Coordinates of N, CA, C and O in Angstrom, one line a residue:
M1 N 0.4 -1.2 0.1 CA 0.0 0.0 -0.1 C 0.8 1.5 0.4 O 0.8 2.0 -0.5
K2 N 2.2 1.0 1.1 CA 2.9 2.2 1.1 C 3.4 2.9 -0.5 O 3.9 3.9 -1.1
R3 N 3.6 1.6 -1.2 CA 4.5 1.8 -2.4 C 3.7 2.2 -3.4 O 3.9 3.2 -4.4
K4 N 2.4 1.8 -3.3 CA 1.4 2.2 -4.3 C 1.3 3.8 -4.0 O 1.2 4.6 -5.0
L5 N 1.5 4.2 -3.0 CA 1.0 5.7 -2.5 C 2.3 6.6 -2.7 O 2.3 7.4 -3.6
L6 N 3.4 6.0 -2.8 CA 4.7 6.5 -3.4 C 4.8 6.5 -4.5 O 4.9 7.7 -5.2
F7 N 4.4 5.7 -5.4 CA 4.2 5.6 -6.9 C 3.5 6.7 -7.5 O 3.9 7.4 -8.2
Y8 N 2.2 7.1 -6.9 CA 1.2 7.6 -7.3 C 1.6 9.4 -6.8 O 1.4 10.1 -7.9
G9 N 2.2 9.2 -5.8 CA 2.9 10.8 -5.5 C 4.2 11.2 -6.4 O 4.0 12.4 -6.8
L10 N 4.7 10.2 -6.9 CA 6.0 10.4 -7.6 C 5.4 10.9 -9.3 O 6.0 11.7 -9.8
L11 N 4.2 10.0 -9.5 CA 3.9 10.5 -10.7 C 3.1 11.6 -10.7 O 3.1 12.6 -11.7
F12 N 2.4 11.7 -9.8 CA 1.7 13.3 -9.6 C 2.8 14.6 -9.9 O 2.6 15.6 -10.3
L13 N 3.9 14.4 -9.1 CA 5.3 15.5 -9.0 C 5.5 15.5 -10.5 O 5.7 16.5 -10.7
T14 N 6.1 14.2 -11.0 CA 6.3 14.1 -12.4 C 5.6 15.2 -13.4 O 5.7 15.7 -14.4
L15 N 4.2 14.7 -13.5 CA 3.4 15.2 -14.1 C 3.2 16.8 -13.8 O 3.0 17.6 -15.1
L16 N 3.4 17.5 -12.7 CA 3.3 18.7 -12.5 C 4.3 19.4 -13.3 O 4.6 20.7 -13.8
N17 N 5.4 18.9 -13.4 CA 7.0 19.3 -13.9 C 6.9 19.2 -15.4 O 7.0 20.0 -16.0
C18 N 5.7 18.1 -16.0 CA 5.7 18.4 -17.6 C 4.6 19.4 -18.2 O 5.0 19.6 -19.2
K19 N 3.9 20.2 -17.3 CA 3.2 21.3 -17.7 C 4.2 22.2 -18.6 O 5.1 22.9 -18.3
S20 N 3.6 22.4 -19.4 CA 4.3 23.8 -20.0 C 4.8 25.2 -19.5 O 3.4 25.2 -19.1
Q21 N 5.6 26.0 -20.0 CA 5.6 27.0 -19.2 C 4.5 28.1 -19.7 O 4.4 28.2 -21.0
H22 N 4.3 28.9 -18.8 CA 3.3 30.1 -19.4 C 4.1 31.1 -19.5 O 4.8 32.0 -18.5
Y23 N 3.9 31.9 -21.0 CA 4.8 33.6 -20.8 C 3.8 34.5 -20.4 O 2.8 34.2 -21.0
T24 N 4.6 35.6 -20.4 CA 3.8 36.9 -20.7 C 4.1 37.6 -21.9 O 5.1 37.1 -22.5
F25 N 3.3 38.5 -22.1 CA 3.5 39.3 -23.3 C 5.3 40.2 -23.3 O 5.9 40.4 -24.5
D26 N 5.5 40.3 -21.9 CA 6.9 40.8 -22.1 C 8.2 40.3 -21.8 O 9.5 40.4 -22.2
E27 N 7.9 38.9 -21.9 CA 9.0 37.6 -21.7 C 8.7 36.4 -22.8 O 8.0 35.4 -22.1
L28 N 8.7 36.4 -24.1 CA 8.3 35.9 -24.7 C 9.3 34.9 -25.1 O 10.5 35.3 -25.3
P29 N 9.2 33.3 -25.8 CA 10.0 32.5 -26.0 C 10.6 33.1 -27.5 O 10.0 33.8 -28.1
S30 N 11.9 32.3 -27.5 CA 12.6 32.9 -29.2 C 11.9 32.2 -30.3 O 12.0 33.0 -31.3
K31 N 11.0 31.5 -30.1 CA 10.4 30.7 -31.1 C 9.2 31.2 -31.5 O 8.3 31.4 -30.3
Q32 N 8.6 31.7 -32.5 CA 7.2 32.4 -32.7 C 6.8 32.6 -33.9 O 7.2 32.7 -35.0
L33 N 5.4 32.4 -34.2 CA 4.7 32.2 -35.4 C 3.7 33.3 -35.4 O 3.2 33.5 -34.4
V34 N 4.1 34.2 -36.2 CA 3.4 35.9 -36.0 C 2.6 36.1 -37.6 O 2.7 35.8 -38.2
F35 N 1.1 36.7 -37.3 CA 0.5 37.2 -38.4 C -0.5 38.1 -38.2 O -0.3 38.5 -36.9
G36 N -0.9 38.5 -39.1 CA -1.4 40.0 -38.6 C -2.0 40.9 -39.8 O -1.3 40.5 -41.1
Y37 N -2.3 42.1 -39.5 CA -2.5 42.9 -41.0 C -2.6 44.4 -40.4 O -2.6 44.6 -39.2
G38 N -2.4 45.3 -41.2 CA -2.2 46.7 -41.0 C -2.8 47.7 -42.2 O -3.2 47.3 -43.5
G39 N -2.6 49.1 -41.7 CA -3.1 49.9 -42.9 C -4.4 50.4 -42.7 O -4.7 50.6 -41.5
G40 N -4.8 51.1 -43.7 CA -5.9 51.9 -43.4 C -5.4 53.5 -43.0 O -4.6 53.6 -43.1
M41 N -6.6 53.9 -43.0 CA -6.5 55.4 -42.7 C -5.6 55.9 -41.5 O -5.1 56.8 -41.5
A42 N -5.8 55.0 -40.5 CA -4.9 55.5 -39.2 C -3.7 54.4 -39.3 O -3.0 54.7 -38.3
G43 N -3.2 53.5 -40.1 CA -2.5 52.9 -40.1 C -2.0 52.0 -39.1 O -0.8 51.5 -38.8
T44 N -3.5 51.2 -38.6 CA -2.9 50.6 -37.6 C -2.4 49.0 -37.6 O -3.1 48.8 -38.7
V45 N -1.8 48.3 -36.9 CA -1.3 47.1 -37.1 C -2.2 46.4 -35.9 O -1.5 46.7 -34.6
D46 N -2.6 45.4 -36.5 CA -3.2 44.1 -35.4 C -2.1 43.0 -35.7 O -2.2 42.6 -36.8
R47 N -1.5 42.8 -34.4 CA -0.5 41.5 -34.5 C -1.1 40.5 -33.5 O -1.4 40.8 -32.6
Y48 N -1.0 38.9 -34.0 CA -0.8 38.0 -33.5 C 0.2 37.1 -33.2 O 1.0 37.0 -34.1
I49 N 0.4 36.6 -32.1 CA 1.7 35.8 -31.7 C 1.0 34.2 -31.1 O 0.7 34.1 -30.1
L50 N 1.6 33.5 -31.8 CA 1.5 31.9 -31.5 C 2.6 31.3 -31.0 O 3.4 31.7 -31.5
L51 N 2.4 30.7 -29.7 CA 3.7 30.4 -29.2 C 3.5 28.3 -29.2 O 2.1 28.1 -29.5
E52 N 4.7 28.1 -29.2 CA 4.6 26.6 -29.4 C 3.8 26.0 -28.2 O 3.4 24.8 -28.6
N53 N 3.4 26.8 -27.3 CA 2.7 26.0 -26.2 C 1.4 26.1 -26.1 O 0.4 26.1 -25.4
G54 N 0.9 26.9 -27.3 CA -0.6 27.3 -27.7 C -1.0 28.3 -27.1 O -2.0 29.2 -27.5
Q55 N -0.2 29.5 -26.4 CA -0.5 30.9 -26.2 C -1.0 31.6 -27.1 O 0.4 31.5 -28.4
L56 N -1.5 32.5 -27.3 CA -1.7 33.2 -28.6 C -2.0 34.8 -27.8 O -3.0 34.9 -26.8
F57 N -1.3 35.7 -28.6 CA -1.3 37.1 -27.9 C -1.8 37.9 -29.2 O -1.8 37.2 -30.4
H58 N -2.2 39.3 -28.7 CA -2.8 39.8 -30.0 C -2.2 41.7 -29.1 O -2.4 41.6 -28.1
T59 N -1.7 42.4 -30.2 CA -1.6 43.7 -30.0 C -2.3 44.7 -31.0 O -2.1 44.1 -32.4
N60 N -2.1 45.9 -30.8 CA -2.6 46.6 -31.4 C -2.0 48.4 -31.5 O -2.1 48.5 -30.4
S61 N -1.6 48.3 -32.4 CA -0.6 49.3 -32.6 C -1.5 51.0 -32.2 O -0.8 51.7 -31.4
L62 N -2.6 51.0 -32.4 CA -3.5 52.2 -31.8 C -3.7 52.4 -30.4 O -3.3 53.4 -30.0
T63 N -4.0 51.1 -30.3 CA -4.5 51.5 -28.9 C -3.3 51.0 -27.5 O -3.4 51.2 -26.7
Q64 N -2.3 50.6 -28.2 CA -1.0 50.2 -27.4 C -1.4 48.8 -26.4 O -0.7 49.0 -25.4
Q65 N -2.7 48.2 -26.6 CA -3.1 47.2 -25.9 C -2.7 46.1 -26.3 O -2.6 45.4 -27.3
T66 N -2.3 44.9 -25.5 CA -2.1 43.7 -25.5 C -3.0 42.8 -24.9 O -3.1 42.8 -23.4
E67 N -3.6 41.4 -25.3 CA -4.2 40.7 -24.6 C -3.7 39.4 -25.0 O -3.2 38.9 -26.1
E68 N -3.9 38.2 -23.6 CA -3.9 37.0 -24.3 C -5.3 36.4 -24.8 O -6.3 36.6 -24.1
L69 N -5.4 35.7 -25.9 CA -6.5 35.0 -26.2 C -6.8 33.8 -25.9 O -5.6 33.1 -25.3
E70 N -7.6 33.2 -26.0 CA -7.8 31.8 -25.8 C -6.6 30.7 -26.6 O -6.4 31.0 -27.7
P71 N -6.1 30.0 -25.7 CA -5.1 29.1 -26.1 C -5.5 28.0 -27.1 O -6.6 27.7 -27.1
L72 N -4.9 27.7 -28.2 CA -5.0 26.5 -29.0 C -4.8 25.3 -28.3 O -3.8 25.3 -27.6
S73 N -5.0 24.3 -28.8 CA -4.8 23.0 -28.7 C -3.4 22.9 -28.9 O -3.1 23.0 -29.9
K74 N -2.5 21.5 -28.0 CA -1.3 21.3 -28.7 C -1.6 20.6 -30.0 O -0.4 20.6 -30.9
K75 N -2.6 19.8 -30.5 CA -3.0 19.4 -31.8 C -2.9 20.4 -32.5 O -2.2 20.4 -33.8
E76 N -3.8 21.6 -32.4 CA -3.7 22.8 -33.2 C -2.5 23.3 -33.7 O -2.1 23.4 -34.8
V77 N -1.6 23.4 -32.5 CA -0.3 24.3 -32.3 C 0.9 23.6 -33.3 O 1.3 24.0 -34.3
T78 N 0.6 22.2 -32.8 CA 1.6 21.5 -34.0 C 1.4 21.6 -35.3 O 2.3 21.4 -36.3
A79 N 0.1 21.1 -35.9 CA -0.2 21.3 -37.3 C 0.1 22.9 -37.8 O 0.3 22.7 -38.7
C80 N 0.0 23.9 -36.9 CA 0.3 25.4 -37.3 C 1.6 25.3 -37.6 O 2.0 25.7 -38.5
F81 N 2.3 25.1 -36.5 CA 3.8 25.0 -36.6 C 4.4 24.6 -37.8 O 5.4 24.7 -38.6
L82 N 3.7 22.7 -38.2 CA 4.5 22.0 -39.4 C 3.8 22.8 -40.8 O 4.9 22.8 -41.5
K83 N 2.7 23.3 -40.9 CA 2.3 23.9 -42.1 C 3.5 25.5 -42.0 O 3.6 25.6 -43.3
F84 N 3.5 25.9 -41.2 CA 4.2 26.9 -40.9 C 6.0 26.8 -41.5 O 6.1 28.0 -42.6
E85 N 6.1 26.0 -41.2 CA 7.3 25.7 -42.0 C 7.7 25.2 -43.1 O 8.4 25.2 -43.4
E86 N 6.8 24.7 -43.7 CA 6.4 24.0 -44.9 C 6.4 25.4 -45.8 O 6.9 25.1 -47.0
L87 N 6.1 26.5 -45.2 CA 5.9 27.8 -46.2 C 7.2 28.3 -46.9 O 7.8 29.0 -47.1
A88 N 8.5 27.8 -45.9 CA 9.9 28.3 -46.0 C 10.0 29.7 -46.1 O 10.6 30.3 -47.0
L89 N 9.6 30.6 -45.1 CA 9.7 32.2 -45.6 C 10.9 32.3 -45.4 O 11.2 33.3 -46.3
S90 N 11.8 31.5 -44.7 CA 13.5 32.5 -44.9 C 13.9 32.3 -46.3 O 14.9 33.0 -46.4
E91 N 13.4 31.5 -47.1 CA 13.7 31.6 -48.4 C 12.7 32.5 -49.3 O 13.1 32.6 -50.7
A92 N 11.8 33.0 -48.9 CA 11.0 33.8 -49.5 C 11.3 35.2 -49.4 O 12.0 35.8 -48.5
D93 N 10.9 36.1 -50.4 CA 11.5 37.9 -50.7 C 9.7 38.3 -51.5 O 9.8 38.3 -52.6
F94 N 9.2 38.4 -50.5 CA 8.0 39.0 -50.8 C 7.6 40.0 -50.0 O 6.8 39.9 -48.8
N95 N 7.6 41.6 -50.2 CA 7.3 42.8 -49.4 C 6.6 43.8 -50.3 O 7.1 44.3 -50.7
H96 N 5.3 43.2 -50.4 CA 4.3 44.1 -51.3 C 3.2 44.6 -50.8 O 2.3 44.4 -51.1
P97 N 3.3 45.7 -49.9 CA 2.0 45.6 -48.9 C 1.1 47.0 -49.6 O 1.7 47.5 -50.8
G98 N 0.0 47.0 -49.5 CA -0.9 47.9 -50.4 C -1.3 48.9 -49.0 O -1.0 48.7 -48.0
S99 N -2.3 49.7 -49.1 CA -2.7 50.8 -48.2 C -3.5 49.6 -46.9 O -3.2 50.3 -46.2
R100 N -4.0 48.3 -47.5 CA -4.2 47.6 -46.2 C -3.3 46.4 -46.8 O -3.4 45.9 -47.8
Y101 N -2.5 45.8 -45.9 CA -1.7 44.9 -46.0 C -1.9 43.8 -45.0 O -2.4 43.7 -44.0
Y102 N -1.1 42.1 -45.2 CA -1.4 41.2 -44.2 C 0.0 40.9 -44.2 O 0.7 41.0 -45.3
F103 N 0.3 40.1 -43.2 CA 1.8 39.5 -43.0 C 1.6 38.3 -42.2 O 0.8 37.8 -41.5
L104 N 3.0 37.5 -42.7 CA 3.3 36.3 -41.8 C 4.6 36.6 -41.7 O 5.7 37.0 -42.5
E105 N 5.2 36.3 -40.3 CA 6.2 36.0 -39.8 C 6.7 35.2 -39.1 O 6.1 34.6 -38.1
E106 N 8.3 34.8 -39.5 CA 8.7 33.9 -38.6 C 9.4 34.3 -37.6 O 10.6 35.2 -38.3
V107 N 9.9 34.1 -36.4 CA 11.0 34.5 -35.4 C 11.3 33.4 -34.6 O 10.6 32.4 -34.3
N108 N 12.7 33.2 -34.9 CA 13.3 32.0 -34.6 C 14.6 32.6 -34.0 O 15.4 32.9 -34.6
Q109 N 14.9 33.0 -32.4 CA 16.1 33.5 -31.8 C 16.1 35.0 -32.1 O 14.6 35.4 -32.1
N110 N 17.1 35.5 -32.7 CA 17.1 37.2 -33.2 C 16.7 36.9 -35.0 O 17.2 38.4 -35.0
I111 N 16.2 36.0 -35.3 CA 16.0 35.7 -36.6 C 14.8 36.1 -37.3 O 13.7 35.6 -36.4
K112 N 14.3 37.2 -37.9 CA 13.1 37.0 -38.5 C 12.8 37.0 -40.0 O 13.7 37.7 -40.7
H113 N 11.8 36.5 -40.4 CA 11.3 36.7 -42.1 C 10.1 36.7 -42.0 O 9.2 36.1 -41.5
K114 N 10.0 37.7 -43.0 CA 8.5 38.5 -43.3 C 8.2 38.5 -44.6 O 8.7 38.8 -45.1
V115 N 7.0 37.7 -44.6 CA 6.0 38.2 -46.2 C 5.1 39.2 -45.7 O 4.3 38.7 -44.9
V116 N 4.9 40.0 -46.7 CA 4.0 41.0 -46.6 C 3.3 41.3 -48.0 O 3.7 41.4 -49.1
W117 N 1.9 41.2 -48.0 CA 1.1 41.5 -49.4 C -0.1 41.9 -49.3 O -0.5 42.4 -48.2
G118 N -0.4 43.1 -50.6 CA -1.7 43.5 -50.4 C -1.9 44.7 -51.5 O -2.7 45.1 -51.6
S119 N -0.5 44.5 -52.1 CA -0.6 45.3 -53.4 C -1.4 44.7 -54.5 O -1.2 43.5 -54.4
S120 N -2.2 45.3 -55.1 CA -3.1 44.8 -56.1 C -2.1 44.5 -57.4 O -2.4 43.7 -58.2
D121 N -0.9 45.1 -57.3 CA -0.2 44.7 -58.6 C 0.7 43.7 -58.8 O 1.4 42.9 -59.1
H122 N 0.7 43.0 -57.1 CA 1.7 41.6 -56.9 C 0.8 40.8 -56.0 O 0.3 41.0 -54.9
K123 N 0.5 39.7 -56.8 CA -0.2 38.3 -55.8 C 0.3 37.4 -54.9 O 1.8 36.9 -55.6
P124 N 0.4 37.1 -53.9 CA 1.0 36.6 -53.1 C 0.8 34.8 -53.4 O 0.1 34.5 -54.2
S125 N 1.4 34.1 -53.1 CA 1.4 32.9 -53.4 C 0.3 32.3 -52.4 O -0.1 32.8 -51.2
K126 N -0.5 31.7 -53.0 CA -1.9 31.1 -52.6 C -1.7 30.2 -51.2 O -3.0 30.3 -50.5
A127 N -0.7 29.3 -50.9 CA -0.2 29.1 -49.8 C 0.0 30.1 -48.6 O -0.6 29.8 -47.6
Y128 N 0.3 31.3 -48.7 CA 0.4 32.4 -47.8 C -1.1 33.0 -47.2 O -1.5 32.8 -46.1
V129 N -2.0 32.9 -48.1 CA -3.0 33.3 -48.1 C -3.8 32.5 -47.1 O -4.7 32.8 -46.5
E130 N -3.8 31.1 -48.1 CA -4.5 29.9 -47.1 C -3.9 29.7 -45.6 O -5.1 29.9 -45.3
F131 N -2.8 29.7 -45.8 CA -2.4 29.8 -44.4 C -2.9 31.0 -43.1 O -3.1 30.7 -42.3
Y132 N -2.8 31.9 -43.7 CA -3.2 33.0 -42.8 C -4.7 33.3 -42.9 O -5.1 33.3 -41.4
N133 N -5.4 32.8 -43.6 CA -6.9 32.6 -43.5 C -7.2 31.7 -42.7 O -7.9 31.6 -41.3
E134 N -6.5 30.6 -42.7 CA -6.4 29.3 -41.6 C -6.0 29.7 -40.0 O -6.8 29.9 -39.2
M135 N -5.2 30.6 -40.0 CA -4.7 31.6 -38.6 C -5.4 32.2 -38.1 O -6.0 32.5 -37.0
K136 N -6.4 33.0 -38.9 CA -7.3 34.1 -38.9 C -8.9 33.4 -37.9 O -9.1 33.8 -37.2
N137 N -8.9 31.9 -38.7 CA -10.1 31.4 -38.0 C -9.5 30.5 -36.7 O -10.6 30.4 -35.8
H138 N -8.5 30.6 -36.3 CA -8.2 29.9 -35.0 C -8.5 31.0 -33.7 O -8.6 30.5 -32.5
I139 N -8.6 32.4 -34.4 CA -8.9 33.5 -33.4 C -10.3 33.6 -32.6 O -11.2 33.4 -33.4
K140 N -10.7 33.4 -31.5 CA -11.9 33.3 -31.1 C -12.0 34.7 -30.6 O -11.4 35.3 -29.9

């Protein structure tokens, strides 16, 4: 009986240590999936930051407010990061904003790769637009 109790106690403590770290907006990890949109009359930029643990943050440049949104499930996050890696933003060179623009950005350590579209003269890859729309559907 004592062994069983000891086993369950150790199992419980181990599970507590497995919980993913919770971040604040001021202390984000080095790997992030960033997407958003901006422009218009006010030039406002809405930026969403997804972390590998599922946390999702939203910032608005006009109000200077930051909020933490509903987190994504581990399954959703894994799928998002896999699809994001397939886009290979580091190999892309696409920066064609319009008065209203959209962007995807990969942040990993101090390295950032960003694609921006919105100009009617330059059409982005269909994969970028589809991924962006998929990410927007995750926002609750």
